[in-house]
Structures are given as C-alpha cells and as structure tokens.
Short mmCIF file of C-alpha atoms and ligand atoms in Angstrom, two decimals:
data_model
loop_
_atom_site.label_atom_id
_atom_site.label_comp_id
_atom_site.label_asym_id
_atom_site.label_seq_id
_atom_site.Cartn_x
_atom_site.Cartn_y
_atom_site.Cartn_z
CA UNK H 243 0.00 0.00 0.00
CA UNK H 244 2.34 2.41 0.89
CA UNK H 245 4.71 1.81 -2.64
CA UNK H 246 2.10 2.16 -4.80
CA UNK H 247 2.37 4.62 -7.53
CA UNK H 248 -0.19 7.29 -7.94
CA UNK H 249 -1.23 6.76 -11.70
CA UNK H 250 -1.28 9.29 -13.93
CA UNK H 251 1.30 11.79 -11.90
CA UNK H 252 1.43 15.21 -14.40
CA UNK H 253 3.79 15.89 -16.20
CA UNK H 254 5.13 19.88 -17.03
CA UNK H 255 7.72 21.00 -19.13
CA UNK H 256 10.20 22.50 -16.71
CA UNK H 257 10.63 20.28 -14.12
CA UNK H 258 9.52 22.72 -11.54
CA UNK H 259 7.23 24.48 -13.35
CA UNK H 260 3.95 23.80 -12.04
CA UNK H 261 5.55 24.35 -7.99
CA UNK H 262 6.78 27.81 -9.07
CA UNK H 263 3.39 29.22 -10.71
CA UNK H 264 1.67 27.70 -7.62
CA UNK H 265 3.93 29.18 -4.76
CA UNK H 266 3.96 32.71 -7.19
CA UNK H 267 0.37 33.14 -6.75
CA UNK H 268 0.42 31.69 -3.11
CA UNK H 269 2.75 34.89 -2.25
CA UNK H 270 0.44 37.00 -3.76
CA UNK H 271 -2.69 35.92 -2.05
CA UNK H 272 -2.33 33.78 0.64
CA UNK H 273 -1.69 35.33 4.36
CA UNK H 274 2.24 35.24 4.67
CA UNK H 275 1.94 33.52 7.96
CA UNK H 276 3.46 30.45 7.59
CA UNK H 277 7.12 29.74 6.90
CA UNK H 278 6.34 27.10 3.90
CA UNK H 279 8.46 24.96 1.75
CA UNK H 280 8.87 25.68 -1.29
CA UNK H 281 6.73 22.73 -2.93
CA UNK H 282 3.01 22.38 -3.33
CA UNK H 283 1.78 18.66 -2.89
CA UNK H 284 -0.81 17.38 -5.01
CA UNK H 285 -1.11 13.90 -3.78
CA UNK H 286 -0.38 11.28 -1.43
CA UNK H 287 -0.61 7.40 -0.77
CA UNK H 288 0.94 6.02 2.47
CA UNK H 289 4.04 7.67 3.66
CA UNK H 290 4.88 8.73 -0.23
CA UNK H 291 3.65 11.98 -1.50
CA UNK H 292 3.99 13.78 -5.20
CA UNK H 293 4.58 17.21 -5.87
CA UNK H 294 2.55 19.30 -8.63
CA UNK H 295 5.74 18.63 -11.08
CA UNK H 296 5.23 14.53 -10.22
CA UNK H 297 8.44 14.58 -7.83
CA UNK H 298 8.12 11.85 -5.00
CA UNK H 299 9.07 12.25 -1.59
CA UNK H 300 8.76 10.40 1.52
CA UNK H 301 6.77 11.85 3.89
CA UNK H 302 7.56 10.84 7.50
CA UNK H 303 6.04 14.55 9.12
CA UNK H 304 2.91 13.00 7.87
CA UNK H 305 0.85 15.79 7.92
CA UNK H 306 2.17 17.34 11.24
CA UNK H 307 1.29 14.20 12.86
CA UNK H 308 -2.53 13.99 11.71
CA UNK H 309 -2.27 10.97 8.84
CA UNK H 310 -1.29 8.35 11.92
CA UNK H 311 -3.01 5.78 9.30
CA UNK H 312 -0.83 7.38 6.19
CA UNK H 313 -2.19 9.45 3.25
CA UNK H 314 -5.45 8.28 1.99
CA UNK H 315 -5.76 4.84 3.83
CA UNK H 316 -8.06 3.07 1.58
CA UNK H 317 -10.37 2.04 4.76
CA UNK H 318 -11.01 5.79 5.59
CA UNK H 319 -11.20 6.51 1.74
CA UNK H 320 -14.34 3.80 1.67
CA UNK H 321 -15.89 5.42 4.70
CA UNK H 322 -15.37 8.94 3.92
CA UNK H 323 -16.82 8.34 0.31
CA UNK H 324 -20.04 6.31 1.55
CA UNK H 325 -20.84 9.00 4.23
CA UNK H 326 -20.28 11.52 1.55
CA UNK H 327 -23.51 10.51 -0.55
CA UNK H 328 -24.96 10.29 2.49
CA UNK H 329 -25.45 12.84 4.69
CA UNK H 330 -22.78 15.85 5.30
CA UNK H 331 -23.62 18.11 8.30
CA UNK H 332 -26.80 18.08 10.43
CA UNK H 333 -25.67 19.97 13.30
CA UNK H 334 -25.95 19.33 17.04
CA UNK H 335 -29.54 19.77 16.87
CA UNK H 336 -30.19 16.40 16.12
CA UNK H 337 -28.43 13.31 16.51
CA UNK H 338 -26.26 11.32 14.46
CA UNK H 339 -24.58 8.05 14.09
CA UNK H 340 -21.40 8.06 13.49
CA UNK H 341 -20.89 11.04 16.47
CA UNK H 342 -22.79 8.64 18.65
CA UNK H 343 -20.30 5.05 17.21
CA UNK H 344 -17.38 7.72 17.96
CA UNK H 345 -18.31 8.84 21.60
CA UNK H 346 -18.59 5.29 22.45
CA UNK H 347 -15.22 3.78 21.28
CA UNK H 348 -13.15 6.77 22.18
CA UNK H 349 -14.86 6.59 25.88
CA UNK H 350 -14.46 3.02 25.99
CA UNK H 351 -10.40 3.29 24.85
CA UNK H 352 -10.01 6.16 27.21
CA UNK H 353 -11.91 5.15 30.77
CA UNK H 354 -13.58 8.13 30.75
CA UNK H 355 -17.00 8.66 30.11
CA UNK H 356 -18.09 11.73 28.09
CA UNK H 357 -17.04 13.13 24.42
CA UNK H 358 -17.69 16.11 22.90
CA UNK H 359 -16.89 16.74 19.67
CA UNK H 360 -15.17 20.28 17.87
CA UNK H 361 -13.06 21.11 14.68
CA UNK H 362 -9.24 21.43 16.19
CA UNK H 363 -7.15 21.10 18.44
CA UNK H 364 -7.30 24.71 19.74
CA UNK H 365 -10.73 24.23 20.41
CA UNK H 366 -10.34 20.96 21.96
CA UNK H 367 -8.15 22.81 24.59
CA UNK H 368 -11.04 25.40 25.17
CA UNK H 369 -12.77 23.03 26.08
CA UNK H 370 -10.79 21.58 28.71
CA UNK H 371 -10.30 25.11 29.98
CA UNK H 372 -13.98 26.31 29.95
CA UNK H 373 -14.56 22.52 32.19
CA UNK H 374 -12.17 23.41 34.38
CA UNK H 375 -13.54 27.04 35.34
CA UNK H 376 -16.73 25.44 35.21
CA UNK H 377 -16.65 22.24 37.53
CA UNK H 378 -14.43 24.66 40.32
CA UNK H 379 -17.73 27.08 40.05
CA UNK H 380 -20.45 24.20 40.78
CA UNK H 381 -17.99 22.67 43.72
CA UNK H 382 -18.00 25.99 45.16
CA UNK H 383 -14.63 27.41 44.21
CA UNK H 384 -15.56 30.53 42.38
CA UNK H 385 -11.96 31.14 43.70
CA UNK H 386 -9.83 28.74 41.35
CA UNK H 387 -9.85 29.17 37.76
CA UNK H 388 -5.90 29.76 37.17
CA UNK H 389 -4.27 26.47 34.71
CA UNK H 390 -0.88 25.93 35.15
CA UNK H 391 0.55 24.93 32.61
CA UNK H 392 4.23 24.36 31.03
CA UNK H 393 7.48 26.24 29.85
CA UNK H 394 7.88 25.30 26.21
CA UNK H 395 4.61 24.34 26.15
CA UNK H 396 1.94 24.39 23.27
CA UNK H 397 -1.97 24.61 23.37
CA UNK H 398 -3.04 26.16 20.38
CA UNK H 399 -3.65 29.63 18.72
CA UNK H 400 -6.66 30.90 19.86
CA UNK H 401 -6.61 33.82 22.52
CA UNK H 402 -6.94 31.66 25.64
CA UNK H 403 -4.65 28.60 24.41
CA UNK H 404 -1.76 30.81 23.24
CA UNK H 405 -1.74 32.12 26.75
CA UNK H 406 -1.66 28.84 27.89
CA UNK H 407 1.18 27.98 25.53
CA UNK H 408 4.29 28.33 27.86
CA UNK H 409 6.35 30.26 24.77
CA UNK H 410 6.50 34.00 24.85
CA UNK H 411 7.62 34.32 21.40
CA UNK H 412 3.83 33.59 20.56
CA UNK H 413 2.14 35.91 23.26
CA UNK H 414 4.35 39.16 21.80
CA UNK H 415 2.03 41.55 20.25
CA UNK H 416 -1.05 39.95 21.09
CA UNK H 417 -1.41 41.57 24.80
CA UNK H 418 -3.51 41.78 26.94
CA UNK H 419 -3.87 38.17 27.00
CA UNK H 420 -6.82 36.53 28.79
CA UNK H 421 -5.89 36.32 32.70
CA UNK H 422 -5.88 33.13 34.72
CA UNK H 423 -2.76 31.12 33.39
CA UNK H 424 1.01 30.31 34.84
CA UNK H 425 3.84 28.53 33.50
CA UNK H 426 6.15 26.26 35.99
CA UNK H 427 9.46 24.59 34.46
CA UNK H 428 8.19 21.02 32.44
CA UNK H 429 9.30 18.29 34.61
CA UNK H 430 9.20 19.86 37.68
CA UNK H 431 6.91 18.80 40.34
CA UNK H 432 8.63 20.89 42.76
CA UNK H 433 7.85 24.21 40.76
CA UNK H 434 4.23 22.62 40.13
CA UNK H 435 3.57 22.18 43.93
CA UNK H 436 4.93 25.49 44.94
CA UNK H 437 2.66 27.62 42.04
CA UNK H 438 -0.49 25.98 42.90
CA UNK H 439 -2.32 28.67 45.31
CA UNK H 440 -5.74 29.24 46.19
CA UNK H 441 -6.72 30.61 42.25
CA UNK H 442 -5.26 27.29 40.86
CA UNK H 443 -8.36 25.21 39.22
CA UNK H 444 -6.02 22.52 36.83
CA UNK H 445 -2.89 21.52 35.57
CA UNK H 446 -3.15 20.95 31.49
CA UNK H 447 -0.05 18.86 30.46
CA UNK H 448 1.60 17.16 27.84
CA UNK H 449 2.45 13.66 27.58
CA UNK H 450 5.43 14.97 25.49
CA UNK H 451 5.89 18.41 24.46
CA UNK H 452 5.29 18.04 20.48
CA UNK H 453 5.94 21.81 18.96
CA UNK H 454 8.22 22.09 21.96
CA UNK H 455 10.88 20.07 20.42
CA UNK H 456 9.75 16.40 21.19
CA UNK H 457 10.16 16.80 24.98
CA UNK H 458 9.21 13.48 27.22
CA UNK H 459 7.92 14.48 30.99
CA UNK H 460 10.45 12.51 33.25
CA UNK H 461 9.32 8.90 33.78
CA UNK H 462 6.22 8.90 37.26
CA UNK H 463 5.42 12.79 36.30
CA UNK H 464 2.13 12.57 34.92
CA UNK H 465 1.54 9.77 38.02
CA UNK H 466 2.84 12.73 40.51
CA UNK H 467 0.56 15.37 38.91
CA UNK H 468 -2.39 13.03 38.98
CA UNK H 469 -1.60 12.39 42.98
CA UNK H 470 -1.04 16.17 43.51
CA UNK H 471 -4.19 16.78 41.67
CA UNK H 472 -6.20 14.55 43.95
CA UNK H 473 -4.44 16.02 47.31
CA UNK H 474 -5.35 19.47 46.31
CA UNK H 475 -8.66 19.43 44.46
CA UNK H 476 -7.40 20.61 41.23
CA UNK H 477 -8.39 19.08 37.70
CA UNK H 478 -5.59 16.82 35.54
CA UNK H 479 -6.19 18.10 31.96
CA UNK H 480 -3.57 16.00 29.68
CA UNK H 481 -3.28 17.74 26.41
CA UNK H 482 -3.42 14.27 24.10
CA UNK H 483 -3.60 16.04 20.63
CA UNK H 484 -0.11 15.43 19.43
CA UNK H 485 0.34 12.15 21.77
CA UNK H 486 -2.94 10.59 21.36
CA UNK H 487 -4.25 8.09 18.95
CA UNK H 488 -1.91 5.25 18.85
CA UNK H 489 1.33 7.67 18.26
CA UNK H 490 3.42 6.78 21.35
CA UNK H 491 2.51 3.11 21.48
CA UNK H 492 -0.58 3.15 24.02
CA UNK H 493 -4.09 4.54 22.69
CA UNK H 494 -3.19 7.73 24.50
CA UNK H 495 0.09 8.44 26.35
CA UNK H 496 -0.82 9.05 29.87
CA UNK H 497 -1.92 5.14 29.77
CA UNK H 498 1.93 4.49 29.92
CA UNK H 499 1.76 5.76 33.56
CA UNK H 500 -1.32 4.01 34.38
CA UNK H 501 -3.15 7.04 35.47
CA UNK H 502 -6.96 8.62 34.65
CA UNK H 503 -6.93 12.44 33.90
CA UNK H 504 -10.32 14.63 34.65
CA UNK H 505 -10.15 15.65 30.95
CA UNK H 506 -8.62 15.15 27.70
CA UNK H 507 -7.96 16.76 24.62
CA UNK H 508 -7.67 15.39 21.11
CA UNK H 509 -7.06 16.33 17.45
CA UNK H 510 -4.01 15.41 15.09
CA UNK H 511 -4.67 11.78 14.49
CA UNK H 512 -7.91 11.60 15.12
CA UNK H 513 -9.02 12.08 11.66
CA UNK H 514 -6.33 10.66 9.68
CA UNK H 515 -6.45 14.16 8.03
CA UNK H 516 -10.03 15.00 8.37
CA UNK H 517 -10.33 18.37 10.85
CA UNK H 518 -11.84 17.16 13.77
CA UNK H 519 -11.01 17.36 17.38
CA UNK H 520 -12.55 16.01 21.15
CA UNK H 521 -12.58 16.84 24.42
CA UNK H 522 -13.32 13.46 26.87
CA UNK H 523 -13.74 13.98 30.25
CA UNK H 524 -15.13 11.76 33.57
CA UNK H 525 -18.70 11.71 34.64
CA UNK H 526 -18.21 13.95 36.76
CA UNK H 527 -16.84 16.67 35.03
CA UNK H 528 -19.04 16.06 32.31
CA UNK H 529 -21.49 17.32 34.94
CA UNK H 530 -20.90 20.98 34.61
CA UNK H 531 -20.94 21.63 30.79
CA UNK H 532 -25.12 21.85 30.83
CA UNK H 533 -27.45 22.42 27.87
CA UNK H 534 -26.15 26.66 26.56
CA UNK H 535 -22.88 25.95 28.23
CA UNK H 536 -20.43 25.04 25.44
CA UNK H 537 -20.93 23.61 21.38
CA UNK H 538 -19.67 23.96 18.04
CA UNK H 539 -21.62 23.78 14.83
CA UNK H 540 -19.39 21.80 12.95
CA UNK H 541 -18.02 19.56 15.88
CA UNK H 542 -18.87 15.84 14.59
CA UNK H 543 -19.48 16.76 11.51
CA UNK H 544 -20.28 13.30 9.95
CA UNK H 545 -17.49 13.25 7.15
CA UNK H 546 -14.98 13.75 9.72
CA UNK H 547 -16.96 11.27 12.02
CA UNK H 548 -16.52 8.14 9.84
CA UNK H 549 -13.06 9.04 9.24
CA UNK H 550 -12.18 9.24 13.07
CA UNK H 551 -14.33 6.05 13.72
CA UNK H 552 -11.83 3.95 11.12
CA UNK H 553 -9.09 5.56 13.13
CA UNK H 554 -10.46 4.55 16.61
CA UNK H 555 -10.73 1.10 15.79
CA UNK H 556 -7.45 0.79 14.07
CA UNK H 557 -5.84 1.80 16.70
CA UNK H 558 -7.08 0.18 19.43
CA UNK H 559 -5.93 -3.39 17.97
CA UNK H 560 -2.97 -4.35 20.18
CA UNK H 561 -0.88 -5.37 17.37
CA UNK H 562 -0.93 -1.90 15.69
CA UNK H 563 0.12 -0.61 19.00
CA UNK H 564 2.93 -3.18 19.44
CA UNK H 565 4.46 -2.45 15.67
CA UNK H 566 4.26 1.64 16.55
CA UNK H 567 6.41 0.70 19.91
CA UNK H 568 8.90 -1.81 18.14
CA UNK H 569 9.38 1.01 15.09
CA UNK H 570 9.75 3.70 17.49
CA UNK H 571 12.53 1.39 19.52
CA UNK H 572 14.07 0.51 15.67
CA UNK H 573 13.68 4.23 14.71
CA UNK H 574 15.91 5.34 17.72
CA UNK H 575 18.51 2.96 17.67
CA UNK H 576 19.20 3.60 13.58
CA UNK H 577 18.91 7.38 14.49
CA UNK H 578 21.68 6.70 17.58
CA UNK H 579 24.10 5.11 15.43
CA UNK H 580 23.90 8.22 13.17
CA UNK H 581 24.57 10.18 16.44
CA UNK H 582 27.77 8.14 17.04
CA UNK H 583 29.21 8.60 13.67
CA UNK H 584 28.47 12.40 14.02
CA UNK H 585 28.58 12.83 17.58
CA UNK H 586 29.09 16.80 16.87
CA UNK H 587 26.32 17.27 15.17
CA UNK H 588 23.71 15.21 16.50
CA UNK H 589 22.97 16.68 20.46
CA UNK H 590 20.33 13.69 21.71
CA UNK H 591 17.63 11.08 19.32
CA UNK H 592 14.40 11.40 21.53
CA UNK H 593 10.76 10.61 21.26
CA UNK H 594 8.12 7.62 21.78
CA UNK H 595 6.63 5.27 19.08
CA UNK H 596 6.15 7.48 15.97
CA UNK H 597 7.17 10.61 17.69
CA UNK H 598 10.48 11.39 17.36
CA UNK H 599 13.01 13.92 17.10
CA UNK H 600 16.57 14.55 16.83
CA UNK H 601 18.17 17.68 18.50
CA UNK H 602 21.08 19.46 16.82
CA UNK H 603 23.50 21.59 17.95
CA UNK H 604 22.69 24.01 14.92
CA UNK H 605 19.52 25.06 13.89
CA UNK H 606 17.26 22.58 12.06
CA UNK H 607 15.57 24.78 9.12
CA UNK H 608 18.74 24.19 6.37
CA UNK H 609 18.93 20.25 7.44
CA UNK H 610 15.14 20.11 6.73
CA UNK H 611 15.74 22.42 3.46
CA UNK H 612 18.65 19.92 2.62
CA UNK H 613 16.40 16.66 3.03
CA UNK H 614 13.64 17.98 1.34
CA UNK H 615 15.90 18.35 -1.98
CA UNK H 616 16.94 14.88 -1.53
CA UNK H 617 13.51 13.58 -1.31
CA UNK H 618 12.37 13.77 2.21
CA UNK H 619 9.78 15.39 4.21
CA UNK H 620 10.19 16.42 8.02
CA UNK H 621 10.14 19.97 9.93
CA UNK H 622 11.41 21.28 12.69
CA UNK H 623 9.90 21.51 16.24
CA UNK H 624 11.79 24.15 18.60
CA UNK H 625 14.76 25.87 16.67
CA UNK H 626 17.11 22.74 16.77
CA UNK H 627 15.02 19.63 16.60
CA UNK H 628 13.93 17.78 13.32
CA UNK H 629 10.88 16.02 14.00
CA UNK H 630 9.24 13.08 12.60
CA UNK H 631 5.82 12.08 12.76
CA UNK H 632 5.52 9.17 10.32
CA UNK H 633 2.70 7.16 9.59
CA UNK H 634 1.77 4.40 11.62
CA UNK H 635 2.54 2.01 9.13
CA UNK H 636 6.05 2.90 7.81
CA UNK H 637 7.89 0.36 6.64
CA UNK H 638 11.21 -0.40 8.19
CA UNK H 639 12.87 0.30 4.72
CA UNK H 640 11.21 3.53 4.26
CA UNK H 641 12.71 4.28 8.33
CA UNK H 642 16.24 3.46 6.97
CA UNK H 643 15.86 5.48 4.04
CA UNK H 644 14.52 8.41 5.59
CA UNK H 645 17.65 8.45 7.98
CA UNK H 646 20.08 7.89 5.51
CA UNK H 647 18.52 10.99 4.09
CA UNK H 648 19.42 12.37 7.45
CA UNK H 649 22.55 11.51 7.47
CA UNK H 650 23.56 12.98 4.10
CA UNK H 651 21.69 15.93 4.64
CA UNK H 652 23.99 16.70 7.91
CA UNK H 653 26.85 15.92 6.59
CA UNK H 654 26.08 18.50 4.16
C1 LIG J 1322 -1.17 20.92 17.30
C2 LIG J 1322 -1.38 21.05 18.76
C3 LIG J 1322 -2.35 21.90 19.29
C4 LIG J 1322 -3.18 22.83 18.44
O1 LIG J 1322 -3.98 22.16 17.53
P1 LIG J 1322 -4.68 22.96 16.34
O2 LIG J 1322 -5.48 21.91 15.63
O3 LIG J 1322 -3.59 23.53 15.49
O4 LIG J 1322 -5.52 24.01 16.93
C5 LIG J 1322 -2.52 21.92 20.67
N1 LIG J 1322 -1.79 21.14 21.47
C6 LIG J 1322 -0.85 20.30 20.99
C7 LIG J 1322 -0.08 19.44 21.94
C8 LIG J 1322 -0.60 20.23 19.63
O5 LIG J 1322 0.36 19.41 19.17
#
C-alpha cells in the first residue's frame, strides 16, 4: 500500500514548473503567515507523497502528525466516500450516528465517560479550559480558575490557548492576554507544587511536548501530577492532541503511567487528516458543561466522524500498537548510530513510538531544506530539533531510508 504509484502523476515542461506558478500566486494571495516549503503537494498514498511537477518524496512529518493511518488509507477513503452521498452536516440539533459510534469507542479506549466533539485542536483545549472554570464554580470554588501549565509548552492559537502555551515568542504583540494562566518549568513537580495557590483550578499537560521540540515528561510525572491533583482538588487536563491516537505506542500516552486524567484533549490523528477534534472527560466533570454551556456547529461533523471512527478502531488493535512501539525502539537505535558517527552534530535522538526527534546543535531549518531536496519530508519543532511524525505504518525500509537521508543531509 504504501509503494504504490499514484497513476497518472502530471507531467510539465520544466521540471519545476507547475511548484513555481503555484507558490507565485500563493505569495500573492495567501496570508504570509506560515514559513512554507517551497513545494506544493498534489497527492499522497501512504508515507509517499507527489509534488505538482510529479516529484516523489517520503513523507515521514505525515501531515504534522494527523495521517497516523498514512495518506489516503483506503479504509477511511471507503468510509469517507459512503458518508459523503450520504449525509454531510446536520448539526448538534439532532443526533447522528457516526458522532454517537465515535463517543462510544473513544470513551471506551479512554476510561472516561463523556465526548464532545469540535473542529481542532485549539478548540479541543477550550474546552478543557472552559470545564475546568466550570466544575471549580459548581464545587464551590468561584476562587480557582488559574491552569498551570508548562514552559515550552503548546496549546493552540486561539486567545486563551496561546496564553496557555508556555512560549513567549507567541504571546508578543497579542497583549492583553486573557488572565488566569502560569507557566512552571516542564518536569518539575517541585515548581508545580509550589505555584499551585488558592486561584489554581487545573494543571493541562503534555504527555510529550510536540511543537516544543519532542520533549518526554520525566518517567512517574504525569503519576505525581495526577496524585497532587487529587491532594489538592485541582483538575488533571492532559493535552493528548499530538500524543494521542496510537502515536506513542498506548491509545493515548498518559496510559503508559497508568493514570486517569479529569479531561482530555484530542485532534491530530484523530481524523487521519479529516479536521476534527474532542474533548473526553469523567462523569463527573461532564457534569458541569449543561445544555447553553459550550458547542460547536461543525463539531462531529459526519465526514470527519466516519473518518475518526476507522481511526479509533485501528488503533485500538494491540498489534498496531505493538508495531508503533517496536518502530519507534528501531527508529531510535538507527537514528543513535547516526549520532555516534556524528557525535558533533547530533545533540540527543528522543521521542516515543512514531514521535520522534533529533536535537542538533545548529539550527534545524537548512537540514530540513537539505532533506527535502533529496527527497524527504520532516520539519522542525523548537529551533534545533527535526521532528518526525511518520505514519503508523512505515515500513522499516522507508525508516532506513529516511535516515540515511538524514545523514547525508547533515553531513552537508
Ligand atoms: C497541534 C497542537 C495543538 C493545536 O492544535 P490545532 O489543531 O492547530 O488548533 C494543541 N496542542 C498540541 C499538543 C498540539 O500538538
């Protein structure tokens, strides 16, 4: 599946002809935002994707770690298509099947008991926040509704999650930002202990800090937060949207410390691609967020549905799981043998299952530039860290390749 050829790839008569009339007009109308590279990709099968002039690359960013299942897995092709001549969008007004099939498996993999369904991950953080103001109101605490949260941290872009995100470089110029947030040293139970005060309503954490440069929490932290939580009152919101869904090896990442969080927020993975995101949270929680309390009109939108529901039950087959940990484990060791042959240029190989990243001690943009020429696809996360985010299903040959991209690309 993931070697097939796309048929009938264009062809152009410059060999970057079509990518350059593309990214022309993309300067001239699209928001100059983003920091793209400079290649506009038309399709994708697996963990191979074409450019608009036919070139192929392997993709092992896989969409910013949302195609967990690879580009246009033909199972979530099938469903999208038959929900497509189906029914598209009938709101939260009325009820609907495939929101209903995905509450149940997600709260089933999870242990918690609630879903509710939005667009992103942003707004799957939102959630979590607007829960935990709310549940500290109905126990009384009108008090509490300060989050602490991370250094290096990220939540999201809207107003209220960029505050959260424990980066300043993505507050500046946005001031005043929404009040009610503080950022304690990642790792650091001390720091966490000593900042909660009588305002404090929830931690939000992640598993490992994605965006922050592939960043695991030391080994019992999540366990110690969940304990500290309990002693204190406070809500344990793990922020799942770059670790959930299969990517680390477990369903979601705080099952590797055996531990139930108040709330959690998804997104990425959850619709191989299709924008979707969900906030699950306990019984009890679920309590507070009445009828006029919180929605979204697109959230479980049915397209996006079927796709998460292929995803869901993909993912929670143990073997899946057991090939994302053993590729992760073969991953890292290829990646530290590169280390030792360039022990100069390779700081530390990090990351969990199909997380990964490898921390330089330059700056990762002209590596990434570098492997994109040769024919690979990866991006940075923090200033120094290449990060990969491949597809559940990469083949061990397609791991080797992609690093021996790597290593050419650092050795210049
Ligand atoms: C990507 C990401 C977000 C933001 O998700 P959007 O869909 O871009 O709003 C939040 N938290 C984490 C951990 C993420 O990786």
């Amino acid at each position: 599946m993931t070697t097939a050829k796309p048929d009938a790839v264009p062809q152009s008569a410059s060999p970057t002809a079509k990518n350059e009339q593309w990214i022309e007009k993309a300067k001239a109308h699209l928001l100059q935002n983003y920091k793209q590279q400079p290649i506009v990709i038309e399709r994708g099968l697996g963990s191979r994707v074409w450019d608009a002039d036919g070139r192929e690359y392997l993709d092992l960013l896989g969409g910013i770690a949302t195609c967990g299942l690879g580009h246009c897995h033909p199972e979530v092709v099938v469903a999208v298509k038959a929900q497509l001549e189906k029914l598209w969008h009938i709101s939260n007004v009325f009820y609907s099947e495939p929101q209903i099939e995905l509450a149940a498996r997600l709260t089933a993999a999870s242990g918690l008991q609630r879903a509710f369904f939005c667009n992103s991950g942003a707004e799957a953080n939102e959630a979590l926040i607007k829960l935990a103001r709310k549940v500290q109101k109905d126990r009384g605490n009108k008090d509490r509704y300060e989050v602490i949260t991370f250094q290096n941290s990220f939540h999201g872009r809207t107003l209220a999650t960029v505050t959260a995100t424990g980066q300043a470089k993505y507050h500046q110029g946005f001031e005043p930002l929404p009040a009610g947030f503080t950022h304690v040293p990642y790792g650091d139970l001390d720091a966490v202990r000593e900042a909660v005060g009588p305002h404090t309503a929830a931690i939000l954490v992640e598993p490992i800090q994605g965006e922050g440069g592939v960043r695991s929490a030391p080994p019992g932290f999540l366990k110690a937060l969940r304990a500290l939580c309990d002693e204190q009152g406070l809500l344990l919101l793990v922020d799942e949207i770059q670790t959930g869904m299969g990517r680390t090896g477990k369903v979601f990442a705080y099952q590797h410390e055996d531990i139930l969080p108040d709330a959690i927020s998804l997104a990425k993975s959850l619709g191989n691609g299709m924008p979707i995101g969900a906030m699950l949270c306990t019984e009890e929680a679920g309590k507070s967020l009445v009828p006029g309390t919180h929605g979204s009109t697109f959230g479980g939108n049915l397209i996006a549905a079927v796709a998460a529901n292929v995803v869901v039950r993909k993912v929670t087959e143990p073997q899946l799981l057991r090939d994302v940990t053993q590729k992760g484990e073969y991953f890292l060791a290829r990646a530290r043998e590169i280390q030792s042959r360039l022990p100069t240029v390779i700081k530390e190989a990090r990351g969990r299952g199909m997380l990964l990243g490898l921390e330089l001690f330059q700056d990762a943009a002209p590596v990434i530039a570098k492997c994109r020429e040769l024919g690979l696809l990866v991006n940075a996360a923090g200033e120094k860290t290449v990060r990969f985010a491949p597809s559940y299903f990469v083949t061990h040959d397609e791991i080797d390749q992609g690093l021996r991209i790597v290593e050419r690309a650092l050795k210049g």
